[in-house]
Coordinates of C-alpha atoms and ligand atoms in Angstrom, one line a residue:
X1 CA -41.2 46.1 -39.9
X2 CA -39.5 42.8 -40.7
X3 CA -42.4 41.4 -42.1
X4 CA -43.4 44.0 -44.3
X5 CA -40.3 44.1 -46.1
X6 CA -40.1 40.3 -46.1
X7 CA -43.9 40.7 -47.8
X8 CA -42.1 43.0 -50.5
X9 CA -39.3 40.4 -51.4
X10 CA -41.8 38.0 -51.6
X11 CA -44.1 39.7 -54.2
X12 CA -40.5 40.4 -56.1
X13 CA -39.3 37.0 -55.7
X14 CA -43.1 35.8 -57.0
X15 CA -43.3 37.8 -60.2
X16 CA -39.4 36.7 -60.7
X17 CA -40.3 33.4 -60.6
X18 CA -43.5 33.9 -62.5
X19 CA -41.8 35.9 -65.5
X20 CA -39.1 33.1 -65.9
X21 CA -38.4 31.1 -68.8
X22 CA -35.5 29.3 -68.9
X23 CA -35.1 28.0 -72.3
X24 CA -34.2 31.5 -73.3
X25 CA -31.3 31.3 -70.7
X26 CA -28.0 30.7 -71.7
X27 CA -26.1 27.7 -70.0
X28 CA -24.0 30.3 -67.8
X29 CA -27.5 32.1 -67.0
X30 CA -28.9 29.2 -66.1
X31 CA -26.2 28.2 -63.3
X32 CA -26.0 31.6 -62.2
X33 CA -29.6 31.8 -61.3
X34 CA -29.2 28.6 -60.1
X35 CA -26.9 29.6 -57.5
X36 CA -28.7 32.6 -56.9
X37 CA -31.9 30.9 -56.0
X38 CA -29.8 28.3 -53.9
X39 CA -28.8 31.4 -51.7
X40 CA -32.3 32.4 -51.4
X41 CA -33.2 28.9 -50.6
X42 CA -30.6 29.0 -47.6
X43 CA -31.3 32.5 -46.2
X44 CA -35.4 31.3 -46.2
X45 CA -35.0 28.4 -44.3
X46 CA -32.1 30.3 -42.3
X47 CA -34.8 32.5 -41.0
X48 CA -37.3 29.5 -41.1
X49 CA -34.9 28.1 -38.0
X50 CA -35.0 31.0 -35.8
X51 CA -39.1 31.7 -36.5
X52 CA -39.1 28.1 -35.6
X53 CA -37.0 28.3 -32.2
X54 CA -39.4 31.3 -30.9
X55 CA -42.9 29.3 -32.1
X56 CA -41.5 26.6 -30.1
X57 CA -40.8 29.0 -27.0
X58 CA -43.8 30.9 -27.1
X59 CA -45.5 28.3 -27.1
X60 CA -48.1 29.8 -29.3
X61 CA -48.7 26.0 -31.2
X62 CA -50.8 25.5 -27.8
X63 CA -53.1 28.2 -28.5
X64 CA -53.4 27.0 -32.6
X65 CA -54.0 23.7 -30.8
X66 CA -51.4 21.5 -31.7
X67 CA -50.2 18.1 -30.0
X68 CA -47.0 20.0 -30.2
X69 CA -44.4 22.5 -31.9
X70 CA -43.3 20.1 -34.1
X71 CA -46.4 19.3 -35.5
X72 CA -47.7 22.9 -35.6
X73 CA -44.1 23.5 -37.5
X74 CA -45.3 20.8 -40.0
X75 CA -48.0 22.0 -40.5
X76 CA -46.8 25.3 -41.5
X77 CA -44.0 24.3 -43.5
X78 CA -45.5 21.7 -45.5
X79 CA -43.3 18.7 -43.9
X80 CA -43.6 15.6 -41.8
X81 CA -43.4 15.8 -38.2
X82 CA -39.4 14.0 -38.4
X83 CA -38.4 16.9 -40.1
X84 CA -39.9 19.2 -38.1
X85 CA -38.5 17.7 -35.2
X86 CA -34.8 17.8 -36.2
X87 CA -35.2 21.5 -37.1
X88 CA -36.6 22.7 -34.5
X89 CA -33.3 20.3 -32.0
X90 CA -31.4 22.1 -34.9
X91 CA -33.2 25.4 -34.2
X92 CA -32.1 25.2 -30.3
X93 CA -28.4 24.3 -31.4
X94 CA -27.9 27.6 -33.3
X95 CA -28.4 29.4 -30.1
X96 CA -25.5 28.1 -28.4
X97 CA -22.9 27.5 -31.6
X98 CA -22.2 30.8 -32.8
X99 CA -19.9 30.8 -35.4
X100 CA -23.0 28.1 -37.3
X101 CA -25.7 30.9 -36.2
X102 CA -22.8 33.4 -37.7
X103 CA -22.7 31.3 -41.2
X104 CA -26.9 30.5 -41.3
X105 CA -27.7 34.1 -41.1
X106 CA -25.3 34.9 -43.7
X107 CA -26.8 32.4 -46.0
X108 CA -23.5 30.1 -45.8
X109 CA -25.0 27.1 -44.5
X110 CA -27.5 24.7 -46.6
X111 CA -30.7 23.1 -44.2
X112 CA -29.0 19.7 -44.7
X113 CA -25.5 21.2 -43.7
X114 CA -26.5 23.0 -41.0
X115 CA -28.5 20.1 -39.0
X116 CA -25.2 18.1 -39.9
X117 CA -23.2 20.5 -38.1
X118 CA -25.1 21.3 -35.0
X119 CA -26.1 17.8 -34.6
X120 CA -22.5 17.2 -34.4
X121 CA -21.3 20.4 -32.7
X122 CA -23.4 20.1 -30.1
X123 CA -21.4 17.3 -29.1
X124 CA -17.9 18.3 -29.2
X125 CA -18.2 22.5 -29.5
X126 CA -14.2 22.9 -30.3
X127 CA -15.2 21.1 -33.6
X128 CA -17.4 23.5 -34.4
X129 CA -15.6 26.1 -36.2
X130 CA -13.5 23.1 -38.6
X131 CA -17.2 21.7 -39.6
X132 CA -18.3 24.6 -40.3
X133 CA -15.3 25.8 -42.8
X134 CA -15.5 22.4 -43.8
X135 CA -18.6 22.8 -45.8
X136 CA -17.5 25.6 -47.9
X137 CA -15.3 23.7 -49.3
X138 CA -15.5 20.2 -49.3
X139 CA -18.6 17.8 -50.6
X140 CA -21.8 17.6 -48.3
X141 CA -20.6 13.7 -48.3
X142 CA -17.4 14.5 -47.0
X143 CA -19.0 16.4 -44.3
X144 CA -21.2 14.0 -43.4
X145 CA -18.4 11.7 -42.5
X146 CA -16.4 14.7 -40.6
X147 CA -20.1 15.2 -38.1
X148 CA -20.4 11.3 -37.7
X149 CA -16.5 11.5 -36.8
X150 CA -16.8 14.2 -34.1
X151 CA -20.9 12.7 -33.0
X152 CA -18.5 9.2 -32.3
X153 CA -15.7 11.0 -30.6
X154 CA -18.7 12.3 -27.7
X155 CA -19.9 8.8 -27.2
X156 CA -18.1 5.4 -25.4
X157 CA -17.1 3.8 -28.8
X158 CA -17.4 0.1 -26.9
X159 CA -21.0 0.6 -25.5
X160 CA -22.3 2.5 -29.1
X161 CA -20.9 -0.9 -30.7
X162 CA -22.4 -3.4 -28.1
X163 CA -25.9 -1.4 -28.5
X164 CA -25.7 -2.0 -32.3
X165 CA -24.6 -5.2 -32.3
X166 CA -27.2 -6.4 -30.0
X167 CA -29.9 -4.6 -32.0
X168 CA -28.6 -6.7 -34.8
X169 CA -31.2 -8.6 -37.3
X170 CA -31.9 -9.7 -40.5
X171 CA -35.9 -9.6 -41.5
X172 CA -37.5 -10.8 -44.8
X173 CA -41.1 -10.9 -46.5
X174 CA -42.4 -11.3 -50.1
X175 CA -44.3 -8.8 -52.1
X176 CA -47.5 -9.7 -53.9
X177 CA -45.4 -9.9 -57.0
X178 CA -43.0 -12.5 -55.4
X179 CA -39.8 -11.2 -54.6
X180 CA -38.1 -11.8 -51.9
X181 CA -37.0 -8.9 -49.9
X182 CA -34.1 -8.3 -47.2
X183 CA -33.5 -5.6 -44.3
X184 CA -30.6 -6.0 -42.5
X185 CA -29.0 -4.6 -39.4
X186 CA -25.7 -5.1 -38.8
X187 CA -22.7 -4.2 -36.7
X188 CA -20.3 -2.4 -38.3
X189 CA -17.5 -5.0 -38.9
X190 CA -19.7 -7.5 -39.6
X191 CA -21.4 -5.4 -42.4
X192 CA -18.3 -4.5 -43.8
X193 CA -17.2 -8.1 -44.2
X194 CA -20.7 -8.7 -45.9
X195 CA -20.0 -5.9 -48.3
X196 CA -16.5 -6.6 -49.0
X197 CA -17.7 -10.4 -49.7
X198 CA -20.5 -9.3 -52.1
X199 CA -18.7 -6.4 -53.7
X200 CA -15.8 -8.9 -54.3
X201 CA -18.1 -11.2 -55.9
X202 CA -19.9 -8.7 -58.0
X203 CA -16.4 -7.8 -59.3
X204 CA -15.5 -11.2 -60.6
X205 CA -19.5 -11.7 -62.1
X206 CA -19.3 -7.8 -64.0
X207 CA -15.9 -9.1 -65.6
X208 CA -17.4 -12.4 -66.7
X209 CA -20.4 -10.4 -68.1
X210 CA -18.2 -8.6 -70.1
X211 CA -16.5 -11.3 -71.0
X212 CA -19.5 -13.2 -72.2
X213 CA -21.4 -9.9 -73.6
X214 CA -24.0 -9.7 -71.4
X215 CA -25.4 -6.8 -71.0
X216 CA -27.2 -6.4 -67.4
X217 CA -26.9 -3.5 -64.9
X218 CA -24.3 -3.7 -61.9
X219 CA -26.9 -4.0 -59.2
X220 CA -28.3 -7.1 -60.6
X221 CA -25.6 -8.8 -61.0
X222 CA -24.5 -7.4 -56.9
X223 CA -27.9 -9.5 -56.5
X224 CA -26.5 -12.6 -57.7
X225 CA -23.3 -12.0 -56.0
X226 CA -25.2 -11.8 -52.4
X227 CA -26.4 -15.2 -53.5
X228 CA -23.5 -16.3 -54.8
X229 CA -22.2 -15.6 -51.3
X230 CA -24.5 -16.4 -48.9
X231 CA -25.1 -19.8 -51.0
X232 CA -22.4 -21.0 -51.7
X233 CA -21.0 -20.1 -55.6
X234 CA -20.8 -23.2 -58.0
X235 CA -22.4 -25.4 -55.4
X236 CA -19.4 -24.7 -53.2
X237 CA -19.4 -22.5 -49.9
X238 CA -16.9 -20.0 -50.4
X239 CA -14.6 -19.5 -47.3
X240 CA -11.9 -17.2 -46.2
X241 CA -11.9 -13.8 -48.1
X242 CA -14.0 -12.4 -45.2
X243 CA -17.1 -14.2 -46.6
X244 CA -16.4 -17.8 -44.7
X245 CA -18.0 -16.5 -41.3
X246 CA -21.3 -15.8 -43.1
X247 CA -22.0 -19.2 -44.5
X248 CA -22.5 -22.9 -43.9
X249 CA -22.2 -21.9 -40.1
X250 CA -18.4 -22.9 -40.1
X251 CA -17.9 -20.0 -37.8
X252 CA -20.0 -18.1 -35.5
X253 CA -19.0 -14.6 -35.8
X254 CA -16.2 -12.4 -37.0
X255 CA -15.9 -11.9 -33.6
X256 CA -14.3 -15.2 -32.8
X257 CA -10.7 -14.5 -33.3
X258 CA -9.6 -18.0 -32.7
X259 CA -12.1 -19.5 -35.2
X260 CA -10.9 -17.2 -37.7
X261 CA -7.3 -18.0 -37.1
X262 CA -7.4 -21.9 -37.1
X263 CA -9.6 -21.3 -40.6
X264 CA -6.4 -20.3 -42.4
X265 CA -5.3 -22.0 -45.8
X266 CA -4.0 -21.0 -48.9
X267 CA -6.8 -19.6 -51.2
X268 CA -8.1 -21.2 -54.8
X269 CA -6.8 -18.8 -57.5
X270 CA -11.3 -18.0 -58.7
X271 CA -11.8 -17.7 -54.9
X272 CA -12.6 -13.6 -54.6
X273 CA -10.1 -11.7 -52.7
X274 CA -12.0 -9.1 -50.5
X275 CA -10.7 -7.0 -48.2
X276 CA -11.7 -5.0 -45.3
X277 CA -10.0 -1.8 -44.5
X278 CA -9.7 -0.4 -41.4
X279 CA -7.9 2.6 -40.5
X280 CA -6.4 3.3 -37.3
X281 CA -3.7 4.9 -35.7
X282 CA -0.8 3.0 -34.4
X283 CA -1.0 4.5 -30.8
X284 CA -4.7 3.8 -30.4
X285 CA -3.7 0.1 -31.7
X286 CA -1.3 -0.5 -29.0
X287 CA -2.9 1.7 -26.1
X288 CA -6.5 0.1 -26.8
X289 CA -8.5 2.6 -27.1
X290 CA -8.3 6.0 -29.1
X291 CA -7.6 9.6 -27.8
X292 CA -8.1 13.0 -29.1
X293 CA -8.1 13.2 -32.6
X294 CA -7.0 9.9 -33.3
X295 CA -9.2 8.0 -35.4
X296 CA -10.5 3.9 -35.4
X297 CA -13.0 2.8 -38.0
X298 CA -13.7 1.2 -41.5
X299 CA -13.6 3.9 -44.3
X300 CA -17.7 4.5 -45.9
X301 CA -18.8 2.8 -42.9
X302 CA -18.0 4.2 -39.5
X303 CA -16.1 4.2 -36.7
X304 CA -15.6 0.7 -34.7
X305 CA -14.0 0.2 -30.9
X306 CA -10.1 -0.5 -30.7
X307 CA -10.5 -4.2 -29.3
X308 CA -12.6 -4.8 -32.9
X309 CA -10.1 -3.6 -35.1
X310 CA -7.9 -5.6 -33.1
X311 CA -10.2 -8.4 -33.7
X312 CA -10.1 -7.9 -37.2
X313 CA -6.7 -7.4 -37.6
X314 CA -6.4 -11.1 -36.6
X315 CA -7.7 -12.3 -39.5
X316 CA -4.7 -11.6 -42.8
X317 CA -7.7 -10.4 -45.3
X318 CA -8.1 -7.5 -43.3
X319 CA -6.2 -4.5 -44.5
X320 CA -5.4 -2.3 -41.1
X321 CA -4.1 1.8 -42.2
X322 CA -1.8 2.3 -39.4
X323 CA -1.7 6.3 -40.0
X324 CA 1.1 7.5 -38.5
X325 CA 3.5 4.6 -38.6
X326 CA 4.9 5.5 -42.1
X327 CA 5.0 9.4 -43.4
X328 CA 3.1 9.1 -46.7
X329 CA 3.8 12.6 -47.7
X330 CA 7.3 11.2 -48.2
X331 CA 6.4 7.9 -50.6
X332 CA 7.1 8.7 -53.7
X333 CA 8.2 6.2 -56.7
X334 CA 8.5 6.9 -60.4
X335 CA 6.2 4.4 -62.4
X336 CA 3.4 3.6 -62.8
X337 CA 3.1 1.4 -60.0
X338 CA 1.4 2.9 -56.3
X339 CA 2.8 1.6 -53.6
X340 CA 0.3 -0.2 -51.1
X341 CA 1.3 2.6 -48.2
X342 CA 0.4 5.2 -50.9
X343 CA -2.7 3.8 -52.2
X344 CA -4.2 3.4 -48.7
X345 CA -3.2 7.0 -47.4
X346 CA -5.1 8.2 -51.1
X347 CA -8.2 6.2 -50.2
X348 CA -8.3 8.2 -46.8
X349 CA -7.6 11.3 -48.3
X350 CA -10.1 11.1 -51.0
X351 CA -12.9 9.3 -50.0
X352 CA -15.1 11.0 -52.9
X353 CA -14.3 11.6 -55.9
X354 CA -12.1 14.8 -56.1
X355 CA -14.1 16.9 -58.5
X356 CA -16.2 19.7 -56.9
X357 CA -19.6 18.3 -56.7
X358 CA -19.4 14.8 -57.8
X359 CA -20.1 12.7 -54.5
X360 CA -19.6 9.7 -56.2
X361 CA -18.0 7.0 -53.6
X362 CA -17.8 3.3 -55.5
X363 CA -14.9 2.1 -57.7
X364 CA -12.8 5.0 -57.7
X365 CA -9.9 5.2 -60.2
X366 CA -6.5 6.8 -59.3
X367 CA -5.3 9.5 -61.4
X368 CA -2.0 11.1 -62.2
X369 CA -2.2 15.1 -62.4
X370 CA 1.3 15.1 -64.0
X371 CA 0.7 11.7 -66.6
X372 CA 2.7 9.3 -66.0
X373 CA 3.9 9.3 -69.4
X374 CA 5.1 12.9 -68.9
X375 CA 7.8 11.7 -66.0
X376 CA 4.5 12.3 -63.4
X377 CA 5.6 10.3 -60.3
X378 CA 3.0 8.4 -58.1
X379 CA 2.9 10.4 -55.1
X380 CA 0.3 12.1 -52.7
X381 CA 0.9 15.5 -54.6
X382 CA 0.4 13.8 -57.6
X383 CA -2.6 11.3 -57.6
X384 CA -6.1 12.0 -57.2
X385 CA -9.3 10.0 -56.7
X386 CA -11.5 10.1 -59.7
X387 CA -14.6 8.5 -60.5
X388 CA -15.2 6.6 -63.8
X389 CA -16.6 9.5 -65.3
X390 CA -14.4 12.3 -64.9
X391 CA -11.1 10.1 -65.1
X392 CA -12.5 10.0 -68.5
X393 CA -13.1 13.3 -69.2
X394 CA -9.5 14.4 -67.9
X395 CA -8.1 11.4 -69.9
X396 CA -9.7 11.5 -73.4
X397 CA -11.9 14.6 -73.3
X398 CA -9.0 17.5 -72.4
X399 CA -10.6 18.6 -68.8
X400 CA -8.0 19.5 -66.2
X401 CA -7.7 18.9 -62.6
X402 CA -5.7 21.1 -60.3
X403 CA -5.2 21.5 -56.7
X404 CA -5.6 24.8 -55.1
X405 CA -3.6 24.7 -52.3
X406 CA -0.6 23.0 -50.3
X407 CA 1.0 20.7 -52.6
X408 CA 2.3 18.2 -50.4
X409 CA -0.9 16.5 -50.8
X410 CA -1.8 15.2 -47.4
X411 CA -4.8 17.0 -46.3
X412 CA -7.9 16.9 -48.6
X413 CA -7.6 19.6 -50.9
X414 CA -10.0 21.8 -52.7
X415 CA -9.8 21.4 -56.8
X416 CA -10.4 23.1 -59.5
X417 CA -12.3 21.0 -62.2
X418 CA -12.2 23.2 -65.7
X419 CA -13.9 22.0 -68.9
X420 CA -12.1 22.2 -72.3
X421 CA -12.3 25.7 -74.4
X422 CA -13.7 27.7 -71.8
X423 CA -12.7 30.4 -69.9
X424 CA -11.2 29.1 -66.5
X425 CA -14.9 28.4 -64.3
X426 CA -14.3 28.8 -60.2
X427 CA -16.6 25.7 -59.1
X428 CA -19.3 27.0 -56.9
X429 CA -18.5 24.8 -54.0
X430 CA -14.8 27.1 -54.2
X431 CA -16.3 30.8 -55.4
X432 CA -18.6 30.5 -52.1
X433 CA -15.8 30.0 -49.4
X434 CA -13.4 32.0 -51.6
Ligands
ZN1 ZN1 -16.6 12.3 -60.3

């Protein structure tokens, strides 16, 4: 029976584990074990799901007396009851998405992507099979972002705003050492005015750190640039830039269109640009509310009602992505310069950095496949988002970055990231789907 044989691949699995030293490994050992333990991993906690779903059924966590299945699941599995709870909603998904059942039982399908998936599925079933190719090939961040894109399509964009917004707060208390702490709740385009404010500020303060040769870590100095901010920088409160609204109660709220308006005038030169994008497409801007597949939010932070972005698009430090009003595919100039058109469509496109496995978000840097100096022209086939890291690895260090598929460049691409003097190495993330 089932659980005999699962008894014998434990026992095998146990002595494995027990006989295993890894210093002896080689690297290329080492990350194939890795990945073979990672598929082991997904196939146990496939079958954890659908043990889960029958527990829950049978209702045999009355008889162990438990409050409920999820704690009886807890206990069991070593977890908190919030866990168990979303497995076993996840658990009672699979049985009505099948092409996600499909990819769990075939060990496809990590615990995190898979509650990502049905979570979102559930919702919007015709999505189900593009999530679910999805993350074979594209970062578990990237993902993420597809799911809350298709959990937002199932839900009245105006009435999820209005409930967030009204839930909105800002709470503060002091640990026994002293420091001030902050939690904030905030509606999506007013938090991304805060961020773009504060990252804005942090910008100028890291440059004037180098500058001066001070060495201190990004996320103070971000610390200092929320005061700077909030406070008013040099004794003076900053307006416009997106930051006015949150200071010195000039305005009341992004959401006052008018106030924002009659606040124009032409900014100091030390003032900090920041700029809020938001992407939308052009229909859904004019119609007033979005259809289909069309799409209205501010990129890393979510998706926003049409009648905000409209909102926001009053105010000339907001940057709106119309998507389909110009064809990017088609923007192509020689030079080192990228136009605006082209540098927005990139930022859609690559919201990650495009390396296989690197999930890294912040200060991106755009780089030329073809270099520039080699006649390389900026265009969507051509650039790619990098992070600091790998843009200098590719630059200085001799790894190369290629696409491995269409070459027009407009959809997001799956890469192939190869280190210098080695054989050519599939990235997992790739080898998986392949
Ligand atoms: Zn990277």
């Amino acid at each position: 029976m089932l659980l005999d044989r699962l008894a014998q691949v434990t026992d095998e699995l146990r002595s494995s584990v027990a006989e295993l030293d890894p210093e002896c490994l080689s690297g290329s050992d080492a990350d194939r074990l890795l990945e073979a333990f990672a598929e082991v991993e997904r196939l146990a906690s496939a079958g954890k799901l659908l043990a889960a779903r029958r527990v829950e059924s049978s209702n045999i966590w009355r008889r162990s007396g438990h409050r409920s299945a999820a704690a009886h699941v807890a206990e069991a599995t070593g977890t908190g009851i919030g866990p168990a709870l979303t497995a076993l909603e996840t658990a009672r998904h699979l049985g009505s998405l099948p092409a996600t059942d499909e990819a769990v039982r075939q060990g496809r399908l990590s615990e995190t992507q898979v509650k990502e998936i049905a979570g979102a599925a559930i919702l919007l079933p015709e999505a189900e099979q593009s999530l679910v190719d999805a993350a074979g090939q594209q970062p578990l961040s990237v993902l993420k972002l597809r799911c809350k894109r298709v959990r937002a399509a199932g839900r009245d964009p105006r009435a999820s705003y209005e409930a967030v917004r009204r839930s909105r707060y800002l709470r503060n208390w002091v640990e026994d050492s002293g420091a001030v702490r902050f939690d904030a709740r905030l509606a999506p385009d007013e938090g991304a005015r805060l961020l773009a404010a504060v990252e804005a500020e942090t910008a100028r303060l890291v440059a004037a750190a180098r500058r001066a040769g001070v060495d201190e870590p990004r996320r103070a100095l971000a610390a200092d640039a929320l005061v700077g901010v909030a406070c008013g920088r040099s004794g003076r409160v900053p307006d416009r830039s997106g930051s006015g609204v949150l200071v010195g109660g000039a305005t009341t709220g992004a959401h006052t269109a008018k106030e924002a308006e009659g606040s124009h005038r032409p900014r100091c030169a030390d003032e900090p640009t920041s700029v809020v994008h938001v992407r939308v497409d052009h229909a859904a801007l004019l119609r007033g509310h979005v259809e289909g597949d069309e799409l209205c939010e501010i990129p890393g932070v979510g998706p926003i009602p049409v009648e905000v972005a409209r909102r926001l698009a009053v105010d000339s430090f907001l940057n709106v992505l119309v998507t389909d009003g110009v064809d990017v595919t088609t923007v192509a100039r020689a030079g080192r310069t990228i136009p605006a058109a082209l540098r927005r469509a990139l930022e859609e496109r690559d919201p990650v950095c495009v390396v296989p496995g690197c999930d890294t978000r912040q200060r991106l840097e755009i780089d030329h496949l073809v270099p520039f100096a080699d006649g390389g022209e900026a265009s969507l086939a051509n650039l790619a988002r990098l992070c600091h890291w790998h843009h200098y690895l590719k630059t200085h260090h001799g790894h190369r970055l290629q696409r491995e598929d269409d070459a027009d460049g407009a959809s997001p691409g799956r890469w192939r990231w190869t280190a210098p003097d080695e054989p050519p190495v599939v990235p997992r993330r790739i080898r998986r789907s392949g």
